[in-house]
mmCIF file of N, CA and C in Angstrom:
data_model
loop_
_atom_site.group_PDB
_atom_site.id
_atom_site.type_symbol
_atom_site.label_atom_id
_atom_site.label_comp_id
_atom_site.label_asym_id
_atom_site.label_seq_id
_atom_site.Cartn_x
_atom_site.Cartn_y
_atom_site.Cartn_z
ATOM 1 N N MET A 1008 0.744 5.671 -1.823
ATOM 2 C CA MET A 1008 -0.141 4.535 -1.708
ATOM 3 C C MET A 1008 -1.574 4.983 -1.972
ATOM 4 N N ILE A 1009 -2.331 4.116 -2.661
ATOM 5 C CA ILE A 1009 -3.748 4.380 -2.903
ATOM 6 C C ILE A 1009 -4.558 3.173 -2.432
ATOM 7 N N THR A 1010 -5.839 3.426 -2.164
ATOM 8 C CA THR A 1010 -6.739 2.361 -1.752
ATOM 9 C C THR A 1010 -7.848 2.211 -2.779
ATOM 10 N N GLU A 1011 -7.967 1.012 -3.293
ATOM 11 C CA GLU A 1011 -9.084 0.655 -4.174
ATOM 12 C C GLU A 1011 -10.247 0.271 -3.273
ATOM 13 N N HIS A 1012 -11.429 0.787 -3.580
ATOM 14 C CA HIS A 1012 -12.629 0.561 -2.767
ATOM 15 C C HIS A 1012 -13.740 0.050 -3.673
ATOM 16 N N ALA A 1013 -14.379 -1.053 -3.293
ATOM 17 C CA ALA A 1013 -15.514 -1.558 -4.062
ATOM 18 C C ALA A 1013 -16.515 -2.203 -3.120
ATOM 19 N N ILE A 1014 -17.781 -1.844 -3.296
ATOM 20 C CA ILE A 1014 -18.872 -2.555 -2.638
ATOM 21 C C ILE A 1014 -19.289 -3.645 -3.625
ATOM 22 N N LEU A 1015 -19.224 -4.895 -3.184
ATOM 23 C CA LEU A 1015 -19.514 -6.037 -4.054
ATOM 24 C C LEU A 1015 -20.900 -6.585 -3.723
ATOM 25 N N PRO A 1016 -21.894 -6.315 -4.579
ATOM 26 C CA PRO A 1016 -23.249 -6.828 -4.360
ATOM 27 C C PRO A 1016 -23.366 -8.252 -4.923
ATOM 28 N N VAL A 1017 -23.269 -9.231 -4.066
ATOM 29 C CA VAL A 1017 -23.300 -10.630 -4.476
ATOM 30 C C VAL A 1017 -24.760 -11.086 -4.579
ATOM 31 N N ILE A 1018 -25.061 -11.865 -5.596
ATOM 32 C CA ILE A 1018 -26.412 -12.388 -5.790
ATOM 33 C C ILE A 1018 -26.822 -13.154 -4.534
ATOM 34 N N ALA A 1019 -27.973 -12.798 -3.965
ATOM 35 C CA ALA A 1019 -28.451 -13.426 -2.724
ATOM 36 C C ALA A 1019 -28.512 -14.942 -2.892
ATOM 37 N N GLY A 1020 -28.016 -15.634 -1.874
ATOM 38 C CA GLY A 1020 -27.982 -17.087 -1.883
ATOM 39 C C GLY A 1020 -26.691 -17.674 -2.415
ATOM 40 N N ARG A 1021 -25.814 -16.820 -2.965
ATOM 41 C CA ARG A 1021 -24.548 -17.304 -3.531
ATOM 42 C C ARG A 1021 -23.335 -16.849 -2.705
ATOM 43 N N GLU A 1022 -23.585 -16.385 -1.496
ATOM 44 C CA GLU A 1022 -22.514 -15.834 -0.667
ATOM 45 C C GLU A 1022 -21.420 -16.859 -0.367
ATOM 46 N N SER A 1023 -21.784 -18.079 -0.029
ATOM 47 C CA SER A 1023 -20.775 -19.110 0.285
ATOM 48 C C SER A 1023 -19.934 -19.445 -0.932
ATOM 49 N N GLU A 1024 -20.570 -19.547 -2.092
ATOM 50 C CA GLU A 1024 -19.832 -19.795 -3.339
ATOM 51 C C GLU A 1024 -18.862 -18.651 -3.626
ATOM 52 N N PHE A 1025 -19.342 -17.423 -3.435
ATOM 53 C CA PHE A 1025 -18.502 -16.255 -3.667
ATOM 54 C C PHE A 1025 -17.287 -16.275 -2.747
ATOM 55 N N GLU A 1026 -17.503 -16.529 -1.467
ATOM 56 C CA GLU A 1026 -16.393 -16.537 -0.513
ATOM 57 C C GLU A 1026 -15.367 -17.608 -0.857
ATOM 58 N N ALA A 1027 -15.820 -18.766 -1.322
ATOM 59 C CA ALA A 1027 -14.892 -19.831 -1.724
ATOM 60 C C ALA A 1027 -14.098 -19.412 -2.962
ATOM 61 N N ALA A 1028 -14.765 -18.792 -3.924
ATOM 62 C CA ALA A 1028 -14.078 -18.318 -5.124
ATOM 63 C C ALA A 1028 -13.097 -17.201 -4.782
ATOM 64 N N PHE A 1029 -13.489 -16.338 -3.856
ATOM 65 C CA PHE A 1029 -12.606 -15.237 -3.466
ATOM 66 C C PHE A 1029 -11.336 -15.770 -2.799
ATOM 67 N N GLU A 1030 -11.460 -16.843 -2.055
ATOM 68 C CA GLU A 1030 -10.281 -17.444 -1.422
ATOM 69 C C GLU A 1030 -9.240 -17.811 -2.478
ATOM 70 N N GLN A 1031 -9.671 -18.273 -3.620
ATOM 71 C CA GLN A 1031 -8.746 -18.573 -4.721
ATOM 72 C C GLN A 1031 -8.251 -17.284 -5.377
ATOM 73 N N ALA A 1032 -9.175 -16.354 -5.606
ATOM 74 C CA ALA A 1032 -8.851 -15.131 -6.340
ATOM 75 C C ALA A 1032 -7.885 -14.228 -5.582
ATOM 76 N N ARG A 1033 -7.922 -14.231 -4.271
ATOM 77 C CA ARG A 1033 -7.057 -13.312 -3.514
ATOM 78 C C ARG A 1033 -5.573 -13.596 -3.758
ATOM 79 N N HIS A 1034 -5.258 -14.855 -4.056
ATOM 80 C CA HIS A 1034 -3.858 -15.208 -4.342
ATOM 81 C C HIS A 1034 -3.402 -14.612 -5.677
ATOM 82 N N ILE A 1035 -4.336 -14.417 -6.586
ATOM 83 C CA ILE A 1035 -4.017 -13.826 -7.888
ATOM 84 C C ILE A 1035 -3.607 -12.376 -7.709
ATOM 85 N N VAL A 1036 -4.440 -11.597 -7.036
ATOM 86 C CA VAL A 1036 -4.160 -10.165 -6.895
ATOM 87 C C VAL A 1036 -2.966 -9.922 -5.971
ATOM 88 N N SER A 1037 -2.806 -10.740 -4.955
ATOM 89 C CA SER A 1037 -1.708 -10.510 -4.006
ATOM 90 C C SER A 1037 -0.332 -10.770 -4.619
ATOM 91 N N ALA A 1038 -0.287 -11.440 -5.758
ATOM 92 C CA ALA A 1038 0.980 -11.703 -6.436
ATOM 93 C C ALA A 1038 1.361 -10.596 -7.421
ATOM 94 N N MET A 1039 0.504 -9.594 -7.585
ATOM 95 C CA MET A 1039 0.743 -8.542 -8.572
ATOM 96 C C MET A 1039 1.763 -7.515 -8.085
ATOM 97 N N PRO A 1040 2.595 -7.009 -8.995
ATOM 98 C CA PRO A 1040 3.507 -5.915 -8.619
ATOM 99 C C PRO A 1040 2.710 -4.709 -8.120
ATOM 100 N N GLY A 1041 3.190 -4.094 -7.062
ATOM 101 C CA GLY A 1041 2.537 -2.921 -6.488
ATOM 102 C C GLY A 1041 1.468 -3.235 -5.463
ATOM 103 N N PHE A 1042 1.099 -4.511 -5.324
ATOM 104 C CA PHE A 1042 0.098 -4.899 -4.321
ATOM 105 C C PHE A 1042 0.683 -4.721 -2.931
ATOM 106 N N ARG A 1043 -0.127 -4.163 -1.998
ATOM 107 C CA ARG A 1043 0.319 -3.994 -0.608
ATOM 108 C C ARG A 1043 -0.525 -4.780 0.379
ATOM 109 N N SER A 1044 -1.861 -4.730 0.242
ATOM 110 C CA SER A 1044 -2.714 -5.464 1.181
ATOM 111 C C SER A 1044 -4.127 -5.546 0.625
ATOM 112 N N LEU A 1045 -4.907 -6.427 1.231
ATOM 113 C CA LEU A 1045 -6.287 -6.629 0.809
ATOM 114 C C LEU A 1045 -7.116 -7.011 2.019
ATOM 115 N N THR A 1046 -8.344 -6.481 2.093
ATOM 116 C CA THR A 1046 -9.324 -6.955 3.067
ATOM 117 C C THR A 1046 -10.657 -7.115 2.362
ATOM 118 N N LEU A 1047 -11.391 -8.136 2.749
ATOM 119 C CA LEU A 1047 -12.752 -8.357 2.285
ATOM 120 C C LEU A 1047 -13.610 -8.467 3.530
ATOM 121 N N SER A 1048 -14.621 -7.618 3.647
ATOM 122 C CA SER A 1048 -15.506 -7.606 4.806
ATOM 123 C C SER A 1048 -16.940 -7.792 4.330
ATOM 124 N N ARG A 1049 -17.740 -8.467 5.163
ATOM 125 C CA ARG A 1049 -19.148 -8.709 4.832
ATOM 126 C C ARG A 1049 -20.031 -7.779 5.648
ATOM 127 N N SER A 1050 -21.018 -7.189 4.988
ATOM 128 C CA SER A 1050 -21.939 -6.283 5.669
ATOM 129 C C SER A 1050 -22.759 -7.035 6.711
ATOM 130 N N MET A 1051 -22.934 -6.443 7.850
ATOM 131 C CA MET A 1051 -23.756 -7.031 8.905
ATOM 132 C C MET A 1051 -25.241 -6.756 8.660
ATOM 133 N N GLU A 1052 -25.543 -5.668 7.946
ATOM 134 C CA GLU A 1052 -26.931 -5.313 7.677
ATOM 135 C C GLU A 1052 -27.453 -5.933 6.375
ATOM 136 N N SER A 1053 -26.624 -5.968 5.357
ATOM 137 C CA SER A 1053 -26.995 -6.523 4.047
ATOM 138 C C SER A 1053 -26.041 -7.678 3.771
ATOM 139 N N ARG A 1054 -26.410 -8.868 4.166
ATOM 140 C CA ARG A 1054 -25.486 -10.011 4.202
ATOM 141 C C ARG A 1054 -24.948 -10.433 2.838
ATOM 142 N N ASN A 1055 -25.511 -9.909 1.758
ATOM 143 C CA ASN A 1055 -24.976 -10.251 0.448
ATOM 144 C C ASN A 1055 -24.096 -9.131 -0.124
ATOM 145 N N GLU A 1056 -23.742 -8.143 0.694
ATOM 146 C CA GLU A 1056 -22.833 -7.091 0.264
ATOM 147 C C GLU A 1056 -21.500 -7.206 0.988
ATOM 148 N N TYR A 1057 -20.438 -7.000 0.224
ATOM 149 C CA TYR A 1057 -19.074 -7.104 0.741
ATOM 150 C C TYR A 1057 -18.325 -5.819 0.418
ATOM 151 N N LEU A 1058 -17.384 -5.477 1.278
ATOM 152 C CA LEU A 1058 -16.505 -4.331 1.060
ATOM 153 C C LEU A 1058 -15.115 -4.865 0.758
ATOM 154 N N LEU A 1059 -14.609 -4.531 -0.423
ATOM 155 C CA LEU A 1059 -13.259 -4.905 -0.820
ATOM 156 C C LEU A 1059 -12.379 -3.669 -0.755
ATOM 157 N N LEU A 1060 -11.294 -3.767 -0.015
ATOM 158 C CA LEU A 1060 -10.288 -2.706 0.054
ATOM 159 C C LEU A 1060 -8.948 -3.314 -0.334
ATOM 160 N N VAL A 1061 -8.322 -2.737 -1.346
ATOM 161 C CA VAL A 1061 -7.005 -3.203 -1.783
ATOM 162 C C VAL A 1061 -6.081 -2.000 -1.789
ATOM 163 N N GLU A 1062 -4.937 -2.143 -1.155
ATOM 164 C CA GLU A 1062 -3.938 -1.073 -1.169
ATOM 165 C C GLU A 1062 -2.892 -1.394 -2.233
ATOM 166 N N TRP A 1063 -2.599 -0.373 -3.037
ATOM 167 C CA TRP A 1063 -1.613 -0.469 -4.111
ATOM 168 C C TRP A 1063 -0.558 0.607 -3.903
ATOM 169 N N GLU A 1064 0.635 0.361 -4.384
ATOM 170 C CA GLU A 1064 1.700 1.367 -4.314
ATOM 171 C C GLU A 1064 1.286 2.630 -5.070
ATOM 172 N N GLN A 1065 0.749 2.449 -6.276
ATOM 173 C CA GLN A 1065 0.302 3.587 -7.082
ATOM 174 C C GLN A 1065 -0.911 3.179 -7.911
ATOM 175 N N LEU A 1066 -1.655 4.147 -8.368
ATOM 176 C CA LEU A 1066 -2.890 3.905 -9.109
ATOM 177 C C LEU A 1066 -2.674 2.970 -10.299
ATOM 178 N N GLU A 1067 -1.610 3.186 -11.048
ATOM 179 C CA GLU A 1067 -1.356 2.409 -12.254
ATOM 180 C C GLU A 1067 -1.085 0.937 -11.971
ATOM 181 N N ASP A 1068 -0.659 0.614 -10.752
ATOM 182 C CA ASP A 1068 -0.467 -0.800 -10.405
ATOM 183 C C ASP A 1068 -1.783 -1.558 -10.534
ATOM 184 N N HIS A 1069 -2.879 -0.877 -10.227
ATOM 185 C CA HIS A 1069 -4.195 -1.502 -10.370
ATOM 186 C C HIS A 1069 -4.778 -1.294 -11.759
ATOM 187 N N THR A 1070 -4.866 -0.033 -12.192
ATOM 188 C CA THR A 1070 -5.589 0.293 -13.424
ATOM 189 C C THR A 1070 -4.892 -0.197 -14.686
ATOM 190 N N VAL A 1071 -3.583 -0.266 -14.670
ATOM 191 C CA VAL A 1071 -2.834 -0.726 -15.840
ATOM 192 C C VAL A 1071 -2.225 -2.102 -15.567
ATOM 193 N N GLY A 1072 -1.403 -2.195 -14.523
ATOM 194 C CA GLY A 1072 -0.693 -3.441 -14.243
ATOM 195 C C GLY A 1072 -1.600 -4.640 -14.048
ATOM 196 N N PHE A 1073 -2.594 -4.509 -13.190
ATOM 197 C CA PHE A 1073 -3.482 -5.630 -12.909
ATOM 198 C C PHE A 1073 -4.555 -5.784 -13.980
ATOM 199 N N ARG A 1074 -5.248 -4.718 -14.285
ATOM 200 C CA ARG A 1074 -6.404 -4.827 -15.193
ATOM 201 C C ARG A 1074 -6.053 -5.181 -16.634
ATOM 202 N N THR A 1075 -4.812 -5.018 -17.038
ATOM 203 C CA THR A 1075 -4.426 -5.410 -18.403
ATOM 204 C C THR A 1075 -3.649 -6.722 -18.418
ATOM 205 N N SER A 1076 -3.582 -7.384 -17.284
ATOM 206 C CA SER A 1076 -2.791 -8.617 -17.187
ATOM 207 C C SER A 1076 -3.642 -9.866 -17.425
ATOM 208 N N ALA A 1077 -2.965 -10.956 -17.722
ATOM 209 C CA ALA A 1077 -3.640 -12.264 -17.824
ATOM 210 C C ALA A 1077 -4.226 -12.653 -16.470
ATOM 211 N N SER A 1078 -3.599 -12.224 -15.402
ATOM 212 C CA SER A 1078 -4.092 -12.523 -14.056
ATOM 213 C C SER A 1078 -5.479 -11.935 -13.830
ATOM 214 N N TYR A 1079 -5.734 -10.750 -14.406
ATOM 215 C CA TYR A 1079 -7.048 -10.138 -14.256
ATOM 216 C C TYR A 1079 -8.124 -11.013 -14.893
ATOM 217 N N HIS A 1080 -7.813 -11.659 -16.001
ATOM 218 C CA HIS A 1080 -8.788 -12.536 -16.649
ATOM 219 C C HIS A 1080 -9.121 -13.736 -15.768
ATOM 220 N N GLN A 1081 -8.131 -14.233 -15.024
ATOM 221 C CA GLN A 1081 -8.386 -15.317 -14.060
ATOM 222 C C GLN A 1081 -9.297 -14.812 -12.945
ATOM 223 N N TRP A 1082 -8.990 -13.643 -12.396
ATOM 224 C CA TRP A 1082 -9.781 -12.997 -11.344
ATOM 225 C C TRP A 1082 -11.224 -12.844 -11.800
ATOM 226 N N LYS A 1083 -11.373 -12.297 -13.003
ATOM 227 C CA LYS A 1083 -12.682 -12.046 -13.594
ATOM 228 C C LYS A 1083 -13.475 -13.345 -13.755
ATOM 229 N N SER A 1084 -12.832 -14.397 -14.235
ATOM 230 C CA SER A 1084 -13.547 -15.657 -14.445
ATOM 231 C C SER A 1084 -13.972 -16.300 -13.130
ATOM 232 N N LEU A 1085 -13.248 -16.047 -12.062
ATOM 233 C CA LEU A 1085 -13.609 -16.585 -10.754
ATOM 234 C C LEU A 1085 -14.734 -15.811 -10.078
ATOM 235 N N LEU A 1086 -14.788 -14.483 -10.266
ATOM 236 C CA LEU A 1086 -15.646 -13.644 -9.429
ATOM 237 C C LEU A 1086 -16.788 -12.906 -10.117
ATOM 238 N N HIS A 1087 -16.644 -12.528 -11.353
ATOM 239 C CA HIS A 1087 -17.617 -11.610 -11.949
ATOM 240 C C HIS A 1087 -19.015 -12.194 -12.099
ATOM 241 N N GLU A 1088 -19.169 -13.480 -12.106
ATOM 242 C CA GLU A 1088 -20.501 -14.084 -12.225
ATOM 243 C C GLU A 1088 -21.365 -13.865 -10.983
ATOM 244 N N PHE A 1089 -20.759 -13.476 -9.868
ATOM 245 C CA PHE A 1089 -21.485 -13.349 -8.605
ATOM 246 C C PHE A 1089 -22.146 -11.981 -8.403
ATOM 247 N N TYR A 1090 -21.809 -10.982 -9.208
ATOM 248 C CA TYR A 1090 -22.243 -9.605 -8.950
ATOM 249 C C TYR A 1090 -23.523 -9.230 -9.687
ATOM 250 N N GLU A 1091 -24.424 -8.592 -8.929
ATOM 251 C CA GLU A 1091 -25.641 -8.025 -9.530
ATOM 252 C C GLU A 1091 -26.115 -6.872 -8.662
ATOM 253 N N PRO A 1092 -25.952 -5.630 -9.098
ATOM 254 C CA PRO A 1092 -25.317 -5.200 -10.344
ATOM 255 C C PRO A 1092 -23.798 -5.253 -10.223
ATOM 256 N N PHE A 1093 -23.118 -4.922 -11.316
ATOM 257 C CA PHE A 1093 -21.660 -4.938 -11.295
ATOM 258 C C PHE A 1093 -21.153 -3.818 -10.384
ATOM 259 N N PRO A 1094 -20.148 -4.091 -9.564
ATOM 260 C CA PRO A 1094 -19.672 -3.081 -8.603
ATOM 261 C C PRO A 1094 -18.987 -1.880 -9.257
ATOM 262 N N VAL A 1095 -19.092 -0.760 -8.567
ATOM 263 C CA VAL A 1095 -18.346 0.444 -8.923
ATOM 264 C C VAL A 1095 -17.054 0.404 -8.122
ATOM 265 N N VAL A 1096 -15.933 0.601 -8.799
ATOM 266 C CA VAL A 1096 -14.623 0.603 -8.154
ATOM 267 C C VAL A 1096 -14.087 2.031 -8.187
ATOM 268 N N GLU A 1097 -13.634 2.512 -7.023
ATOM 269 C CA GLU A 1097 -13.048 3.845 -6.931
ATOM 270 C C GLU A 1097 -11.713 3.745 -6.211
ATOM 271 N N HIS A 1098 -10.889 4.772 -6.393
ATOM 272 C CA HIS A 1098 -9.558 4.816 -5.796
ATOM 273 C C HIS A 1098 -9.444 6.044 -4.897
ATOM 274 N N PHE A 1099 -8.808 5.853 -3.748
ATOM 275 C CA PHE A 1099 -8.690 6.918 -2.751
ATOM 276 C C PHE A 1099 -7.239 7.084 -2.332
ATOM 277 N N GLU A 1100 -6.886 8.337 -2.045
ATOM 278 C CA GLU A 1100 -5.580 8.603 -1.456
ATOM 279 C C GLU A 1100 -5.799 9.173 -0.059
ATOM 280 N N LEU A 1101 -4.924 8.817 0.850
ATOM 281 C CA LEU A 1101 -5.060 9.189 2.257
ATOM 282 C C LEU A 1101 -4.952 10.693 2.440
ATOM 283 N N VAL A 1102 -5.880 11.243 3.193
ATOM 284 C CA VAL A 1102 -5.875 12.662 3.534
ATOM 285 C C VAL A 1102 -5.554 12.841 5.012
ATOM 286 N N ASN A 1103 -6.069 11.932 5.855
ATOM 287 C CA ASN A 1103 -5.890 12.060 7.295
ATOM 288 C C ASN A 1103 -6.080 10.680 7.920
ATOM 289 N N SER A 1104 -5.535 10.481 9.097
ATOM 290 C CA SER A 1104 -5.740 9.236 9.827
ATOM 291 C C SER A 1104 -5.550 9.469 11.319
ATOM 292 N N ALA A 1105 -6.027 8.534 12.109
ATOM 293 C CA ALA A 1105 -5.878 8.601 13.562
ATOM 294 C C ALA A 1105 -5.716 7.184 14.092
ATOM 295 N N PHE A 1106 -4.998 7.059 15.175
ATOM 296 C CA PHE A 1106 -4.774 5.789 15.832
ATOM 297 C C PHE A 1106 -4.960 5.987 17.338
ATOM 298 N N PRO A 1107 -5.287 4.935 18.072
ATOM 299 C CA PRO A 1107 -5.470 5.087 19.515
ATOM 300 C C PRO A 1107 -4.191 5.648 20.175
ATOM 301 N N ALA A 1108 -4.410 6.496 21.153
ATOM 302 C CA ALA A 1108 -3.276 7.038 21.912
ATOM 303 C C ALA A 1108 -2.673 5.914 22.755
ATOM 304 N N THR A 1109 -1.356 5.949 22.905
ATOM 305 C CA THR A 1109 -0.688 4.938 23.736
ATOM 306 C C THR A 1109 -0.277 5.476 25.061
#
């Protein structure tokens, strides 16, 4: 499993529009083969920045499967107008984790 990580810098004043568009777009990515989970979080300090985390079975599920699909064009048309500058997307693999003791 890999985690896609992106800080999404949304144009100030367009946060509500972005969140509404994302509500539609999340259904697109969640239907893709290899998709495992998604979270979108809003920064408490910089209210126009969002953290997108998407878990995929393997890197190619995102970089090839999603990004070369017709679904990606739908995603792009819904969301890309909101970013300034365009986000950097990186992929991470788990090295370590911890959970509360029971």
